[in-house]
Amino acid sequence: RLKMSDELDVFNLQREEKVSQFLKKVDRLNDPKEMHYVYLSYDHLEDEEELYEFWRDTVHGLLGKALNKTFASPEEIFNCFVIKGKKPIGLMNILQEMKSRKELIDKEELLSETYYSEASWLSSQFSRVMSWVSAPAPPELDPSKEVVSAVWLENACKSVLDWAYRQ
């Protein structure tokens, strides 16, 4: 029988393999010229919207398909994209922008009453389920605090609501 630490090692190896498989499917990360472009800095400029959209879609895919997690810290997300020693210089700025556009939500904010008063249809369905309240999250991106993909959350909520309506 495996010890707990061995099971954790196996789990981490499986997760690394899933992340690796996911990254192999992202064409722009497999072409050296494209990878160089998307790994450049991001300065929140209008002409960088295409770069933002690439990272937004890739991060949501990573969370939903590769990590199979409800939430992850920005540091964990960033580290998944360190490929052959190359680091995506602008990714933390992209994650900050995703947070400001409410495409990533702090886990603490998600559990707070404030979030549900701002998210109309979620409010009515989930305020009854959520019985605890936590302090609102700070506006800045904290690399160590976990965030939730708003796309993943919306899809999960729709699935729950669809199931509830069929009952």
mmCIF file of C-alpha atoms in Angstrom:
data_model
loop_
_atom_site.group_PDB
_atom_site.id
_atom_site.type_symbol
_atom_site.label_atom_id
_atom_site.label_comp_id
_atom_site.label_asym_id
_atom_site.label_seq_id
_atom_site.Cartn_x
_atom_site.Cartn_y
_atom_site.Cartn_z
ATOM 1 C CA ARG A 1 0.000 0.000 0.000
ATOM 2 C CA LEU A 2 1.227 3.504 -0.882
ATOM 3 C CA LYS A 3 2.042 6.000 1.828
ATOM 4 C CA MET A 4 0.299 9.368 1.771
ATOM 5 C CA SER A 5 3.461 11.111 0.517
ATOM 6 C CA ASP A 6 3.769 8.563 -2.310
ATOM 7 C CA GLU A 7 0.138 9.127 -3.282
ATOM 8 C CA LEU A 8 0.754 12.871 -3.342
ATOM 9 C CA ASP A 9 3.813 12.368 -5.565
ATOM 10 C CA VAL A 10 1.751 10.248 -7.963
ATOM 11 C CA PHE A 11 -1.001 12.886 -7.991
ATOM 12 C CA ASN A 12 1.521 15.669 -8.714
ATOM 13 C CA LEU A 13 3.099 13.661 -11.531
ATOM 14 C CA GLN A 14 -0.321 13.022 -13.054
ATOM 15 C CA ARG A 15 -1.154 16.724 -12.828
ATOM 16 C CA GLU A 16 2.173 17.707 -14.415
ATOM 17 C CA GLU A 17 1.457 15.280 -17.245
ATOM 18 C CA LYS A 18 -2.023 16.769 -17.782
ATOM 19 C CA VAL A 19 -0.556 20.280 -17.857
ATOM 20 C CA SER A 20 2.131 19.134 -20.302
ATOM 21 C CA GLN A 21 -0.494 17.540 -22.569
ATOM 22 C CA PHE A 22 -2.616 20.697 -22.408
ATOM 23 C CA LEU A 23 0.348 22.927 -23.306
ATOM 24 C CA LYS A 24 1.217 20.702 -26.294
ATOM 25 C CA LYS A 25 -2.242 21.460 -27.705
ATOM 26 C CA VAL A 26 -1.743 25.239 -27.492
ATOM 27 C CA ASP A 27 -0.279 25.911 -30.951
ATOM 28 C CA ARG A 28 1.156 29.325 -30.117
ATOM 29 C CA LEU A 29 3.251 27.836 -27.318
ATOM 30 C CA ASN A 30 4.766 25.252 -29.654
ATOM 31 C CA ASP A 31 5.941 27.684 -32.345
ATOM 32 C CA PRO A 32 9.136 29.478 -31.198
ATOM 33 C CA LYS A 33 8.225 32.807 -32.881
ATOM 34 C CA GLU A 34 4.685 32.787 -31.522
ATOM 35 C CA MET A 35 5.878 31.745 -28.087
ATOM 36 C CA HIS A 36 8.351 34.635 -28.064
ATOM 37 C CA TYR A 37 5.512 37.043 -28.912
ATOM 38 C CA VAL A 38 3.044 35.791 -26.283
ATOM 39 C CA TYR A 39 5.766 35.662 -23.626
ATOM 40 C CA LEU A 40 6.528 39.398 -24.008
ATOM 41 C CA SER A 41 5.403 41.968 -21.472
ATOM 42 C CA TYR A 42 1.803 43.168 -21.360
ATOM 43 C CA ASP A 43 1.113 46.844 -20.682
ATOM 44 C CA HIS A 44 -2.715 47.028 -20.870
ATOM 45 C CA LEU A 45 -2.644 48.792 -24.254
ATOM 46 C CA GLU A 46 -5.487 48.577 -26.782
ATOM 47 C CA ASP A 47 -3.297 46.985 -29.444
ATOM 48 C CA GLU A 48 -2.503 44.173 -27.005
ATOM 49 C CA GLU A 49 -6.122 42.993 -26.733
ATOM 50 C CA GLU A 50 -5.398 39.982 -28.948
ATOM 51 C CA LEU A 51 -2.580 38.987 -26.603
ATOM 52 C CA TYR A 52 -4.914 39.422 -23.638
ATOM 53 C CA GLU A 53 -7.571 37.222 -25.305
ATOM 54 C CA PHE A 54 -5.020 34.499 -26.016
ATOM 55 C CA TRP A 55 -3.906 34.364 -22.389
ATOM 56 C CA ARG A 56 -7.453 34.654 -21.041
ATOM 57 C CA ASP A 57 -8.621 31.671 -23.073
ATOM 58 C CA THR A 58 -5.456 29.703 -22.294
ATOM 59 C CA VAL A 59 -5.699 30.341 -18.539
ATOM 60 C CA HIS A 60 -9.379 29.324 -18.469
ATOM 61 C CA GLY A 61 -8.451 26.179 -20.416
ATOM 62 C CA LEU A 62 -5.614 25.408 -18.035
ATOM 63 C CA LEU A 63 -7.876 25.687 -14.988
ATOM 64 C CA GLY A 64 -10.743 23.737 -16.510
ATOM 65 C CA LYS A 65 -8.988 21.077 -18.555
ATOM 66 C CA ALA A 66 -5.474 20.556 -17.238
ATOM 67 C CA LEU A 67 -5.538 21.374 -13.548
ATOM 68 C CA ASN A 68 -9.139 20.204 -13.031
ATOM 69 C CA LYS A 69 -9.323 22.576 -10.102
ATOM 70 C CA THR A 70 -11.887 25.085 -9.025
ATOM 71 C CA PHE A 71 -9.166 27.538 -8.069
ATOM 72 C CA ALA A 72 -5.409 28.099 -8.253
ATOM 73 C CA SER A 73 -3.048 30.827 -7.166
ATOM 74 C CA PRO A 74 -1.613 33.202 -9.789
ATOM 75 C CA GLU A 75 1.828 31.811 -8.885
ATOM 76 C CA GLU A 76 0.649 28.285 -9.648
ATOM 77 C CA ILE A 77 -0.873 29.427 -12.955
ATOM 78 C CA PHE A 78 2.324 31.316 -13.865
ATOM 79 C CA ASN A 79 4.533 28.326 -13.018
ATOM 80 C CA CYS A 80 2.536 26.085 -15.358
ATOM 81 C CA PHE A 81 3.662 28.301 -18.252
ATOM 82 C CA VAL A 82 7.385 28.282 -17.454
ATOM 83 C CA ILE A 83 8.510 26.216 -20.430
ATOM 84 C CA LYS A 84 12.156 25.224 -20.917
ATOM 85 C CA GLY A 85 13.182 27.982 -18.529
ATOM 86 C CA LYS A 86 11.229 30.673 -20.417
ATOM 87 C CA LYS A 87 8.839 32.741 -18.328
ATOM 88 C CA PRO A 88 5.799 34.614 -19.647
ATOM 89 C CA ILE A 89 6.864 38.125 -18.619
ATOM 90 C CA GLY A 90 3.431 39.721 -18.985
ATOM 91 C CA LEU A 91 1.314 36.918 -17.533
ATOM 92 C CA MET A 92 0.989 38.413 -14.040
ATOM 93 C CA ASN A 93 -0.256 41.662 -15.647
ATOM 94 C CA ILE A 94 -2.710 39.610 -17.722
ATOM 95 C CA LEU A 95 -3.964 37.868 -14.569
ATOM 96 C CA GLN A 96 -4.366 41.276 -12.904
ATOM 97 C CA GLU A 97 -6.339 42.491 -15.927
ATOM 98 C CA MET A 98 -8.489 39.342 -15.842
ATOM 99 C CA LYS A 99 -9.210 40.074 -12.200
ATOM 100 C CA SER A 100 -10.137 43.697 -12.917
ATOM 101 C CA ARG A 101 -12.471 42.501 -15.712
ATOM 102 C CA LYS A 102 -14.008 39.966 -13.288
ATOM 103 C CA GLU A 103 -12.805 37.025 -15.388
ATOM 104 C CA LEU A 104 -10.869 35.784 -12.365
ATOM 105 C CA ILE A 105 -12.385 36.109 -8.920
ATOM 106 C CA ASP A 106 -10.580 35.879 -5.585
ATOM 107 C CA LYS A 107 -11.746 32.800 -3.729
ATOM 108 C CA GLU A 108 -12.459 34.933 -0.642
ATOM 109 C CA GLU A 109 -14.488 37.387 -2.722
ATOM 110 C CA LEU A 110 -16.485 34.534 -4.200
ATOM 111 C CA LEU A 111 -17.520 33.464 -0.713
ATOM 112 C CA SER A 112 -18.436 36.998 0.334
ATOM 113 C CA GLU A 113 -21.855 38.586 0.330
ATOM 114 C CA THR A 114 -20.484 41.472 -1.752
ATOM 115 C CA TYR A 115 -19.845 39.228 -4.749
ATOM 116 C CA TYR A 116 -23.365 37.876 -4.776
ATOM 117 C CA SER A 117 -24.946 41.319 -4.600
ATOM 118 C CA GLU A 118 -22.946 42.229 -7.728
ATOM 119 C CA ALA A 119 -23.657 39.032 -9.659
ATOM 120 C CA SER A 120 -27.401 39.192 -10.194
ATOM 121 C CA TRP A 121 -28.498 35.717 -11.258
ATOM 122 C CA LEU A 122 -25.902 33.974 -9.129
ATOM 123 C CA SER A 123 -27.112 35.945 -6.160
ATOM 124 C CA SER A 124 -30.601 34.533 -6.146
ATOM 125 C CA GLN A 125 -29.469 30.941 -6.642
ATOM 126 C CA PHE A 126 -26.439 30.703 -4.403
ATOM 127 C CA SER A 127 -26.970 33.131 -1.542
ATOM 128 C CA ARG A 128 -29.174 30.480 0.069
ATOM 129 C CA VAL A 129 -26.462 27.861 -0.309
ATOM 130 C CA MET A 130 -23.603 29.986 0.973
ATOM 131 C CA SER A 131 -24.072 30.413 4.701
ATOM 132 C CA TRP A 132 -20.722 31.941 5.596
ATOM 133 C CA VAL A 133 -19.268 35.327 4.747
ATOM 134 C CA SER A 134 -15.616 36.238 4.436
ATOM 135 C CA ALA A 135 -13.929 39.613 4.161
ATOM 136 C CA PRO A 136 -13.855 41.125 0.675
ATOM 137 C CA ALA A 137 -10.642 40.560 -1.222
ATOM 138 C CA PRO A 138 -8.192 43.393 -1.776
ATOM 139 C CA PRO A 139 -8.308 44.940 -5.249
ATOM 140 C CA GLU A 140 -4.698 44.048 -6.106
ATOM 141 C CA LEU A 141 -3.630 40.654 -7.392
ATOM 142 C CA ASP A 142 -1.851 38.743 -4.662
ATOM 143 C CA PRO A 143 0.242 36.036 -6.368
ATOM 144 C CA SER A 144 -0.231 33.656 -3.461
ATOM 145 C CA LYS A 145 -4.034 33.987 -3.096
ATOM 146 C CA GLU A 146 -6.133 31.565 -5.064
ATOM 147 C CA VAL A 147 -8.458 32.781 -7.811
ATOM 148 C CA VAL A 148 -11.419 31.167 -9.561
ATOM 149 C CA SER A 149 -12.106 31.219 -13.290
ATOM 150 C CA ALA A 150 -15.348 33.149 -13.853
ATOM 151 C CA VAL A 151 -15.936 31.147 -17.043
ATOM 152 C CA TRP A 152 -15.614 27.881 -15.116
ATOM 153 C CA LEU A 153 -17.888 29.210 -12.367
ATOM 154 C CA GLU A 154 -20.550 30.355 -14.816
ATOM 155 C CA ASN A 155 -20.534 26.990 -16.613
ATOM 156 C CA ALA A 156 -20.737 25.094 -13.322
ATOM 157 C CA CYS A 157 -23.626 27.253 -12.117
ATOM 158 C CA LYS A 158 -25.503 26.789 -15.381
ATOM 159 C CA SER A 159 -25.055 23.022 -15.077
ATOM 160 C CA VAL A 160 -26.425 23.055 -11.528
ATOM 161 C CA LEU A 161 -29.373 25.237 -12.538
ATOM 162 C CA ASP A 162 -30.131 23.074 -15.592
ATOM 163 C CA TRP A 163 -30.088 19.993 -13.385
ATOM 164 C CA ALA A 164 -32.340 21.699 -10.806
ATOM 165 C CA TYR A 165 -34.885 22.703 -13.446
ATOM 166 C CA ARG A 166 -35.030 19.127 -14.781
ATOM 167 C CA GLN A 167 -35.849 17.736 -11.322
#
